[in-house]
Amino acid sequence: MLSAHQRWAYAGAGVVTLVLLAAGLPSGVATAAEGPDLSRFYHQQIKWGTCKGDAMPADLQCGQVTVPLDYARPGAGTLDLALARYRATGPSRGSVLLNFGGPGVPGVPQLATSGKDFMPLTNGYDVVTFDPRGVGRSSPVSCGGGMGQGSDATGPATHDSSPEALLKQMRKDADECAKHSSPVLAHIGTVNASRDLDVIRQALGDKKLNYLGFSYGTRLGAVYASQFPDKTGRMVLDGVDTLTEPLSESGLVSAEGQQTALEDFLTWCTQDTSCPFGQDPRDARQRVARLVDSLDKNPVPTNFGQQFSGQDLVATMGLELLDRKGWPKLERSLASLVQDGDPSPLLQAAGGSALPHATYSGLVDPANVPPDNLESALLAINCADDPDRPSAAELTKEIDELKAAYQEASPIFGTLRLSELLMCYGRPKGSDYIREKVRDVHTPKMLLVGTRGDPATPYRWTEETAERLGSAAVVLDNKGEGHTGYASSKCVRQKVTDFLLYGSLPDNGSSCGPDDATVPGGVGHNP
């Protein structure tokens, strides 16, 4: 018998959709083969100039491209996508486009902060990134506040609510997201973002898209390869996302992976007398749980004008746990929170998941990018990519079982992951294109990097996605730890660089050893 989350995941077309967004979201998205004349978007040229922001690197250039809000109705409105690039240091063969994951991570400030990691690629390419639609400087979506305040996006799963209360909360949250977001909310999602990629490719003057995507960025790359196989060039997918598992299943996988990473961190931390949770790993886990509960009941203020809740703590810990090299800083940041009540070092260390302006200070315009944009975009994009929705009756019947499954997967991260899942059920059904159509792509060979110890995108997703994509997929087995391989392994970075620059592809099934994991840094967020 299927569990509750499995039954929800594979609910048929007869499921009653909870249409709760005031603006409404479409049940389908136009694909690349459909639609009217788009030539005016494909004939534009990018005007590059100095990037705005006090902390922007002087050699980073910024620009924008205009895309249709709705590819099925290009006359119904447009939006501008923010771009940034580092120029090639010598003769250029074109561009390589980066996506840093999330979904919801803005590419422009991320490239500004981590540009040095990609300088080897400038030996042959302009290194380009972008803020996807609904993200950062590209018509950002918002739900009216950060986690733990405003729209109370974590409310449904944070409290022991009745099913009726859950439905009421989801209606409220969905209405808040519609109220605070532009019309892009109705046209967000990876299928449309992939079409944006093709407009960007043409505007850059490239006949084919050369691409490096991390975490969620691998989903985007796979969709592009499906929609535009003849325009796909050298493509690398690192930290491979699932194309088949519904949110209900992938959320459980993420919760389990993050719980394991937390327990490994606490085992490491308690060997240090400075660990803020003591020297006993079991007791440390209980102390973390009590801290989360305490902050959910009594959030503490931050220097960014928001309250920092227990779910904020969970979100920021989840990001920093992705990379073991960040654990010493995480330990110090947690000590600052526990001993001084100051969450600022934790926000800075963990990438500002809940309050992204903490990390992107001087790189993001707070007047135009809402503080909750990352989490709001993550929610909106994941929901738009997932076609599964329960009826109100199914939710009433199955919620207790679903809560138990997520709590068993992770006493710490289960609540946040379940909240993200439940929020989708306040929205209409998403696209089924990814699950149904992205398979057996007819493209040049592409490189898929899977890391054995990845807590966010398990290695089996690399194998499953490679099988689904077909003969075009070549798998590199990174036997290291952490989320994605490019940031943490010299071996992976060299093989990726060799492929993108020279077309030199490793044999399918070849590997990089754990001893190669000496490269500092971190890319590819999957909050």
Coordinates of C-alpha atoms in Angstrom, one line a residue:
M1 CA 0.0 0.0 0.0
L2 CA 1.2 3.5 -0.8
S3 CA 2.0 5.8 2.0
A4 CA 0.2 9.2 2.3
H5 CA 3.0 11.1 0.6
Q6 CA 3.2 8.5 -2.2
R7 CA -0.6 8.7 -2.7
W8 CA -0.5 12.5 -2.9
A9 CA 2.5 12.3 -5.3
Y10 CA 0.8 10.1 -7.8
A11 CA -2.8 11.5 -7.5
G12 CA -4.6 11.4 -10.8
A13 CA -6.1 14.1 -13.0
G14 CA -9.3 13.9 -11.0
V15 CA -7.7 15.7 -8.0
V16 CA -9.6 18.8 -7.1
T17 CA -7.2 21.7 -7.4
L18 CA -7.1 24.3 -4.6
V19 CA -7.3 27.5 -6.6
L20 CA -6.3 29.9 -4.0
L21 CA -4.1 32.5 -5.6
A22 CA -5.9 35.7 -6.4
A23 CA -4.0 36.1 -9.6
G24 CA -4.1 32.5 -10.5
L25 CA -1.4 30.3 -12.1
P26 CA -1.7 28.4 -15.4
S27 CA -2.0 24.6 -15.3
G28 CA 0.2 24.4 -18.5
V29 CA 3.2 26.3 -20.0
A30 CA 3.9 26.8 -23.7
T31 CA 6.8 24.7 -24.9
A32 CA 9.5 25.6 -27.3
A33 CA 7.7 24.2 -30.3
E34 CA 4.6 26.3 -29.7
G35 CA 3.7 29.9 -29.8
P36 CA 3.8 32.8 -32.2
D37 CA 6.6 34.8 -33.7
L38 CA 9.3 35.6 -31.1
S39 CA 11.9 37.1 -33.5
R40 CA 11.9 40.5 -31.8
F41 CA 13.3 38.8 -28.6
Y42 CA 15.8 36.8 -30.5
H43 CA 17.2 39.8 -32.4
Q44 CA 18.2 41.9 -29.5
Q45 CA 21.7 42.8 -28.5
I46 CA 23.0 43.2 -24.9
K47 CA 24.4 46.5 -23.8
W48 CA 27.1 45.8 -21.2
G49 CA 28.2 48.3 -18.6
T50 CA 29.4 48.9 -15.0
C51 CA 27.4 46.9 -12.4
K52 CA 25.5 48.9 -9.9
G53 CA 26.4 48.3 -6.2
D54 CA 29.2 49.5 -4.0
A55 CA 30.6 46.0 -3.5
M56 CA 30.5 45.0 -7.2
P57 CA 33.9 44.0 -8.7
A58 CA 35.3 46.5 -11.1
D59 CA 35.9 43.9 -13.8
L60 CA 32.4 42.5 -13.6
Q61 CA 30.0 43.8 -16.4
C62 CA 26.2 43.9 -16.2
G63 CA 23.5 44.0 -18.8
Q64 CA 20.0 42.7 -19.4
V65 CA 17.8 40.9 -21.9
T66 CA 14.0 41.3 -22.5
V67 CA 11.8 38.2 -22.6
P68 CA 8.1 37.8 -23.0
L69 CA 6.2 37.3 -19.8
D70 CA 4.1 34.6 -21.4
Y71 CA 5.7 32.8 -24.4
A72 CA 2.2 31.8 -25.6
R73 CA 1.2 35.5 -25.8
P74 CA 4.4 37.5 -26.3
G75 CA 2.3 40.7 -26.8
A76 CA 0.9 40.5 -23.3
G77 CA 3.9 42.0 -21.5
T78 CA 7.7 41.6 -21.0
L79 CA 10.2 41.4 -18.3
D80 CA 13.9 42.2 -18.1
L81 CA 16.4 39.6 -16.9
A82 CA 19.6 40.8 -15.2
L83 CA 22.9 39.5 -16.5
A84 CA 26.6 39.7 -15.4
R85 CA 29.8 38.5 -17.0
Y86 CA 33.5 38.3 -16.7
R87 CA 35.2 38.8 -20.1
A88 CA 37.4 36.1 -21.6
T89 CA 41.1 36.9 -20.9
G90 CA 42.1 36.0 -24.5
P91 CA 40.5 34.9 -27.7
S92 CA 36.9 34.0 -26.9
R93 CA 34.9 31.1 -28.4
G94 CA 31.7 32.5 -26.9
S95 CA 30.1 32.2 -23.5
V96 CA 29.5 29.7 -20.8
L97 CA 26.4 30.3 -18.8
L98 CA 26.2 29.5 -15.1
N99 CA 23.2 28.8 -12.8
F100 CA 24.0 28.5 -9.1
G101 CA 20.9 26.6 -8.0
G102 CA 18.3 27.1 -5.4
P103 CA 15.9 27.5 -7.1
G104 CA 16.0 31.2 -6.2
V105 CA 19.7 31.9 -5.9
P106 CA 20.4 35.2 -7.9
G107 CA 23.3 34.6 -10.3
V108 CA 24.5 38.2 -10.5
P109 CA 25.6 38.7 -6.8
Q110 CA 26.7 35.1 -6.6
L111 CA 29.1 35.5 -9.5
A112 CA 30.3 38.7 -7.9
T113 CA 31.2 36.9 -4.7
S114 CA 32.6 33.7 -6.2
G115 CA 34.0 34.8 -9.5
K116 CA 37.5 33.6 -8.7
D117 CA 36.3 30.0 -8.7
F118 CA 35.5 30.4 -12.4
M119 CA 38.5 32.3 -13.7
P120 CA 40.0 29.2 -15.4
L121 CA 37.0 29.2 -17.7
T122 CA 37.9 32.8 -18.9
N123 CA 40.8 31.2 -20.8
G124 CA 38.3 30.5 -23.5
Y125 CA 34.9 31.9 -22.6
D126 CA 33.1 34.9 -21.3
V127 CA 31.7 33.6 -18.0
V128 CA 28.1 34.7 -17.8
T129 CA 25.3 34.4 -15.3
F130 CA 21.8 35.7 -14.8
D131 CA 19.0 36.2 -12.3
P132 CA 16.2 33.9 -13.5
R133 CA 12.7 35.3 -13.8
G134 CA 11.2 36.0 -10.4
V135 CA 14.6 36.1 -8.8
G136 CA 16.9 38.9 -7.7
R137 CA 16.9 41.8 -10.1
S138 CA 14.6 40.0 -12.6
S139 CA 11.1 40.9 -11.4
P140 CA 11.5 39.4 -7.9
V141 CA 8.6 37.5 -6.3
S142 CA 7.7 38.0 -2.6
C143 CA 5.3 36.6 -0.1
G144 CA 5.4 39.8 2.1
G145 CA 8.1 38.9 4.6
G146 CA 10.9 36.6 5.6
M147 CA 10.5 33.2 7.3
G148 CA 8.9 33.5 10.6
Q149 CA 7.1 36.7 9.9
G150 CA 4.9 38.4 7.3
S151 CA 3.2 35.7 5.3
D152 CA 4.1 33.1 8.0
A153 CA 5.1 30.7 5.2
T154 CA 6.2 28.1 7.7
G155 CA 2.9 28.2 9.7
P156 CA 1.1 25.1 8.3
A157 CA 3.7 22.6 9.4
T158 CA 5.2 24.5 12.4
H159 CA 2.1 24.1 14.5
D160 CA -0.1 21.1 15.3
S161 CA -2.9 22.5 13.2
S162 CA -6.1 20.8 12.2
P163 CA -6.6 20.1 8.5
E164 CA -9.1 22.9 8.4
A165 CA -6.6 25.3 9.9
L166 CA -4.0 24.2 7.4
L167 CA -6.3 24.9 4.5
K168 CA -7.1 28.3 5.9
Q169 CA -3.4 29.1 6.4
M170 CA -2.5 28.0 2.9
R171 CA -5.2 30.2 1.5
K172 CA -3.8 33.1 3.4
D173 CA -0.2 32.4 2.4
A174 CA -1.1 32.0 -1.3
D175 CA -3.1 35.3 -1.3
E176 CA -0.1 37.1 0.3
C177 CA 2.3 35.8 -2.4
A178 CA -0.1 36.9 -5.1
K179 CA -0.5 40.3 -3.5
H180 CA 3.2 41.0 -3.1
S181 CA 4.4 39.6 -6.5
S182 CA 4.3 41.0 -10.0
P183 CA 2.5 39.2 -12.9
V184 CA 5.7 37.0 -13.3
L185 CA 4.3 34.8 -10.5
A186 CA 1.8 33.3 -12.9
H187 CA 4.6 32.5 -15.4
I188 CA 7.4 31.3 -13.2
G189 CA 9.0 27.9 -13.4
T190 CA 11.8 26.0 -15.1
V191 CA 10.0 25.4 -18.4
N192 CA 9.8 29.2 -19.0
A193 CA 13.2 29.8 -17.5
S194 CA 14.6 27.4 -20.1
R195 CA 13.1 29.4 -22.9
D196 CA 14.7 32.4 -21.3
L197 CA 18.0 30.7 -21.5
D198 CA 17.6 30.3 -25.3
V199 CA 16.9 34.0 -25.7
I200 CA 20.0 34.8 -23.6
R201 CA 22.0 32.4 -25.8
Q202 CA 21.0 34.2 -28.9
A203 CA 21.5 37.6 -27.4
L204 CA 25.1 36.6 -26.5
G205 CA 25.7 35.7 -30.1
D206 CA 26.2 31.9 -29.4
K207 CA 25.0 29.3 -31.8
K208 CA 24.9 26.8 -29.0
L209 CA 24.5 27.0 -25.2
N210 CA 27.5 26.1 -23.2
Y211 CA 26.3 25.6 -19.6
L212 CA 27.4 24.8 -16.1
G213 CA 24.5 24.3 -13.7
F214 CA 24.7 23.4 -10.0
S215 CA 22.0 21.6 -8.0
Y216 CA 18.6 23.0 -9.2
G217 CA 20.6 24.4 -12.1
T218 CA 20.9 20.8 -13.3
R219 CA 17.1 20.6 -13.6
L220 CA 17.2 23.8 -15.7
G221 CA 19.9 22.4 -17.9
A222 CA 18.1 19.1 -18.5
V223 CA 14.9 20.9 -19.4
Y224 CA 16.9 23.1 -21.9
A225 CA 18.5 20.0 -23.4
S226 CA 15.0 18.6 -23.9
Q227 CA 13.5 21.7 -25.4
F228 CA 16.4 22.8 -27.5
P229 CA 18.5 19.7 -28.3
D230 CA 19.9 21.3 -31.5
K231 CA 21.1 24.4 -29.6
T232 CA 22.8 22.5 -26.7
G233 CA 26.5 22.7 -26.7
R234 CA 28.9 21.6 -23.9
M235 CA 26.8 21.1 -20.8
V236 CA 27.8 20.2 -17.2
L237 CA 25.3 19.3 -14.5
D238 CA 26.9 19.2 -11.0
G239 CA 24.9 18.0 -8.0
V240 CA 22.2 16.4 -10.1
D241 CA 18.6 17.1 -9.2
T242 CA 15.8 14.6 -9.6
L243 CA 13.6 14.8 -12.7
T244 CA 11.1 12.2 -11.6
E245 CA 10.5 12.3 -7.8
P246 CA 7.6 14.5 -6.7
L247 CA 8.2 17.2 -4.1
S248 CA 6.7 14.9 -1.4
E249 CA 9.5 12.3 -2.1
S250 CA 12.4 14.7 -2.8
G251 CA 11.5 16.7 0.4
L252 CA 11.9 13.5 2.5
V253 CA 15.2 12.8 0.8
S254 CA 16.4 16.3 1.6
A255 CA 15.2 16.2 5.2
E256 CA 17.0 12.8 5.7
G257 CA 20.2 14.1 4.1
Q258 CA 20.2 17.3 6.2
Q259 CA 19.5 15.4 9.4
T260 CA 22.5 13.1 8.7
A261 CA 24.7 16.1 8.0
L262 CA 23.6 17.8 11.2
E263 CA 24.4 14.7 13.3
D264 CA 27.8 14.4 11.6
F265 CA 28.4 18.0 12.4
L266 CA 27.4 17.6 16.1
T267 CA 29.6 14.5 16.4
W268 CA 32.5 16.7 15.1
C269 CA 31.6 19.7 17.2
T270 CA 31.3 18.0 20.5
Q271 CA 34.9 16.9 20.3
D272 CA 35.8 20.6 20.8
T273 CA 35.4 22.1 24.2
S274 CA 34.2 25.3 22.6
C275 CA 31.1 23.5 21.0
P276 CA 28.1 25.5 22.2
F277 CA 26.0 22.3 22.6
G278 CA 28.4 20.5 25.0
Q279 CA 30.5 17.4 24.5
D280 CA 27.8 14.7 24.2
P281 CA 26.4 14.2 20.7
R282 CA 23.1 12.8 21.8
D283 CA 22.6 15.7 24.3
A284 CA 23.7 18.1 21.6
R285 CA 20.9 17.0 19.3
Q286 CA 18.4 17.6 22.0
R287 CA 19.9 21.1 22.7
V288 CA 19.6 22.0 19.0
A289 CA 15.9 20.9 19.0
R290 CA 15.2 23.0 22.1
L291 CA 16.9 26.0 20.5
V292 CA 14.8 25.7 17.4
D293 CA 11.6 25.5 19.4
S294 CA 12.6 28.4 21.6
L295 CA 13.4 30.7 18.6
D296 CA 10.1 29.7 17.0
K297 CA 8.2 30.8 20.1
N298 CA 10.4 33.9 20.7
P299 CA 12.4 35.1 17.6
V300 CA 15.3 37.4 18.1
P301 CA 15.9 40.6 16.2
T302 CA 18.6 40.9 13.5
N303 CA 20.6 43.9 12.1
F304 CA 18.5 43.6 8.9
G305 CA 15.2 44.7 10.4
Q306 CA 13.7 41.2 10.7
Q307 CA 13.1 38.6 13.3
F308 CA 15.2 35.4 13.4
S309 CA 13.0 32.4 14.1
G310 CA 13.7 28.7 14.7
Q311 CA 12.9 27.9 11.1
D312 CA 15.3 30.6 10.0
L313 CA 17.9 28.8 12.1
V314 CA 17.0 25.5 10.4
A315 CA 17.3 27.1 6.9
T316 CA 20.6 28.7 7.5
M317 CA 22.1 25.7 9.2
G318 CA 21.0 23.6 6.3
L319 CA 23.0 25.6 3.9
E320 CA 26.2 25.7 5.9
L321 CA 26.0 21.9 6.6
L322 CA 26.4 21.3 2.9
D323 CA 30.2 21.8 3.0
R324 CA 32.3 20.4 5.8
K325 CA 35.0 23.1 5.3
G326 CA 32.4 25.6 6.6
W327 CA 31.8 23.7 9.9
P328 CA 34.4 25.6 12.0
K329 CA 32.7 28.9 11.0
L330 CA 29.3 27.4 11.6
E331 CA 30.4 26.3 15.1
R332 CA 31.5 29.9 15.9
S333 CA 28.4 31.4 14.5
L334 CA 26.1 29.0 16.5
A335 CA 28.1 29.9 19.6
S336 CA 27.4 33.6 19.0
L337 CA 23.7 32.8 18.7
V338 CA 23.6 30.6 21.8
Q339 CA 25.8 32.7 24.0
D340 CA 25.0 36.2 22.9
G341 CA 21.7 35.9 21.1
D342 CA 23.2 37.3 17.9
P343 CA 22.2 35.6 14.7
S344 CA 24.2 37.9 12.4
P345 CA 27.4 35.7 12.1
L346 CA 25.2 32.7 11.4
L347 CA 23.4 34.5 8.6
Q348 CA 26.7 35.6 7.1
A349 CA 28.2 32.1 7.4
A350 CA 25.2 30.2 6.0
G351 CA 24.7 32.3 2.9
G352 CA 21.8 34.4 4.1
S353 CA 19.1 31.8 3.2
A354 CA 16.4 33.5 5.2
L355 CA 17.8 37.0 4.9
P356 CA 19.8 37.1 1.7
H357 CA 20.7 40.8 2.1
A358 CA 23.0 39.6 4.9
T359 CA 25.3 38.0 2.4
Y360 CA 24.8 40.2 -0.6
S361 CA 25.2 43.5 1.1
G362 CA 26.3 46.0 -1.5
L363 CA 25.4 43.6 -4.3
V364 CA 21.7 43.5 -4.1
D365 CA 19.4 46.6 -4.0
P366 CA 17.3 46.2 -0.9
A367 CA 14.8 48.8 -2.2
N368 CA 14.0 46.6 -5.2
V369 CA 14.7 43.0 -4.1
P370 CA 12.5 41.8 -1.2
P371 CA 14.3 40.2 1.7
D372 CA 12.2 37.0 1.3
N373 CA 12.8 36.7 -2.4
L374 CA 15.0 33.6 -2.2
E375 CA 12.6 31.5 -0.2
S376 CA 9.6 32.9 -2.1
A377 CA 11.2 32.1 -5.5
L378 CA 12.2 28.6 -4.3
L379 CA 8.6 27.9 -3.3
A380 CA 7.1 29.4 -6.5
I381 CA 9.5 27.6 -8.9
N382 CA 9.2 24.2 -7.2
C383 CA 5.4 24.4 -7.1
A384 CA 5.3 25.4 -10.8
D385 CA 7.4 22.4 -11.6
D386 CA 5.3 19.9 -9.7
P387 CA 1.9 18.8 -11.0
D388 CA 0.8 16.9 -7.8
R389 CA -2.0 18.4 -5.6
P390 CA -4.2 16.7 -3.1
S391 CA -7.9 17.5 -2.7
A392 CA -9.1 19.0 0.6
A393 CA -10.5 15.6 1.5
E394 CA -7.1 13.9 0.9
L395 CA -5.3 16.6 2.9
T396 CA -7.7 16.1 5.8
K397 CA -7.3 12.3 5.7
E398 CA -3.5 12.1 5.2
I399 CA -1.9 15.0 7.0
D400 CA -1.1 13.2 10.2
E401 CA 0.7 10.4 8.3
L402 CA 2.5 13.0 6.2
K403 CA 3.7 14.9 9.3
A404 CA 4.9 11.7 10.9
A405 CA 6.9 10.7 7.8
Y406 CA 8.7 14.1 7.7
Q407 CA 9.3 14.1 11.5
E408 CA 10.8 10.6 11.3
A409 CA 13.0 11.7 8.4
S410 CA 14.3 14.6 10.4
P411 CA 13.2 16.0 13.8
I412 CA 15.0 19.2 12.9
F413 CA 14.5 19.8 9.2
G414 CA 11.3 17.9 8.7
T415 CA 9.0 20.8 9.7
L416 CA 10.6 23.2 7.2
R417 CA 10.6 20.7 4.4
L418 CA 6.9 19.8 5.0
S419 CA 6.0 23.4 5.1
E420 CA 7.5 23.9 1.6
L421 CA 5.5 20.9 0.4
L422 CA 2.2 22.0 1.9
M423 CA 2.5 25.5 0.5
C424 CA 2.3 24.1 -3.0
Y425 CA -1.1 22.7 -2.1
G426 CA -2.4 26.2 -1.8
R427 CA -1.6 26.8 -5.5
P428 CA -3.0 25.3 -8.7
K429 CA -1.4 22.3 -10.4
G430 CA 2.1 22.8 -11.9
S431 CA 3.5 21.7 -15.2
D432 CA 4.0 18.0 -15.9
Y433 CA 6.5 18.7 -18.7
I434 CA 9.6 17.8 -16.6
R435 CA 8.3 14.5 -15.3
E436 CA 6.7 13.4 -18.6
K437 CA 8.9 14.9 -21.4
V438 CA 12.5 15.3 -20.2
R439 CA 14.0 12.0 -21.3
D440 CA 16.2 10.5 -24.0
V441 CA 17.6 13.8 -25.1
H442 CA 19.3 14.0 -28.5
T443 CA 22.2 16.3 -27.7
P444 CA 26.0 16.1 -27.7
K445 CA 27.5 14.3 -24.8
M446 CA 27.0 16.1 -21.5
L447 CA 28.8 15.6 -18.2
L448 CA 26.9 14.7 -15.0
V449 CA 28.8 15.1 -11.7
G450 CA 27.5 13.2 -8.7
T451 CA 29.1 13.4 -5.2
R452 CA 28.8 10.3 -3.0
G453 CA 28.5 12.2 0.2
D454 CA 26.2 15.0 -1.1
P455 CA 23.6 15.7 1.6
A456 CA 21.2 17.6 -0.7
T457 CA 21.3 15.7 -4.0
P458 CA 22.0 12.0 -3.4
Y459 CA 24.2 10.2 -5.8
R460 CA 21.4 7.9 -6.9
W461 CA 19.7 11.0 -8.4
T462 CA 22.8 11.3 -10.7
E463 CA 22.4 7.7 -11.8
E464 CA 18.6 8.0 -12.3
T465 CA 18.9 11.2 -14.2
A466 CA 21.7 9.8 -16.4
E467 CA 19.5 6.8 -17.3
R468 CA 16.5 9.0 -18.0
L469 CA 18.5 11.4 -20.3
G470 CA 19.9 8.4 -22.2
S471 CA 23.0 7.9 -24.2
A472 CA 24.0 11.6 -24.1
A473 CA 24.8 11.4 -20.3
V474 CA 28.3 10.8 -19.1
V475 CA 28.7 10.3 -15.3
L476 CA 31.6 11.4 -13.2
D477 CA 31.6 9.7 -9.8
N478 CA 33.0 12.1 -7.2
K479 CA 33.8 10.0 -4.1
G480 CA 34.0 13.1 -1.8
E481 CA 31.7 14.9 0.6
G482 CA 29.6 18.1 0.3
H483 CA 27.1 19.5 -2.1
T484 CA 28.4 19.6 -5.7
G485 CA 31.9 18.6 -6.8
Y486 CA 33.2 21.6 -8.6
A487 CA 33.6 23.6 -5.4
S488 CA 35.2 20.9 -3.3
S489 CA 37.4 18.8 -5.6
K490 CA 40.4 19.7 -7.7
C491 CA 39.9 16.6 -9.8
V492 CA 36.2 17.5 -10.6
R493 CA 37.1 21.1 -11.3
Q494 CA 39.8 20.1 -13.7
K495 CA 37.7 17.6 -15.6
V496 CA 34.8 20.1 -15.8
T497 CA 37.3 22.8 -17.1
D498 CA 38.8 20.4 -19.6
F499 CA 35.5 19.5 -21.0
L500 CA 34.1 23.0 -21.3
L501 CA 37.3 24.5 -22.7
Y502 CA 38.6 21.6 -24.9
G503 CA 35.8 19.1 -25.2
S504 CA 37.8 16.5 -23.4
L505 CA 35.2 14.3 -21.7
P506 CA 36.1 11.6 -19.1
D507 CA 35.0 8.1 -19.6
N508 CA 31.5 7.3 -18.4
G509 CA 31.7 6.0 -14.8
S510 CA 35.2 7.4 -14.1
S511 CA 35.8 8.8 -10.7
C512 CA 37.5 11.4 -8.6
G513 CA 38.8 10.3 -5.2
P514 CA 38.0 11.8 -1.8
D515 CA 41.7 12.8 -1.4
D516 CA 41.2 15.4 -4.2
A517 CA 38.7 17.4 -2.1
T518 CA 41.0 20.3 -1.3
V519 CA 39.4 23.2 -3.1
P520 CA 37.9 25.9 -0.9
G521 CA 34.6 27.6 -1.5
G522 CA 31.0 26.5 -2.2
V523 CA 28.4 26.8 -4.9
G524 CA 25.1 25.3 -5.8
H525 CA 22.7 26.1 -3.1
N526 CA 19.7 23.9 -2.6
P527 CA 18.0 25.4 0.5

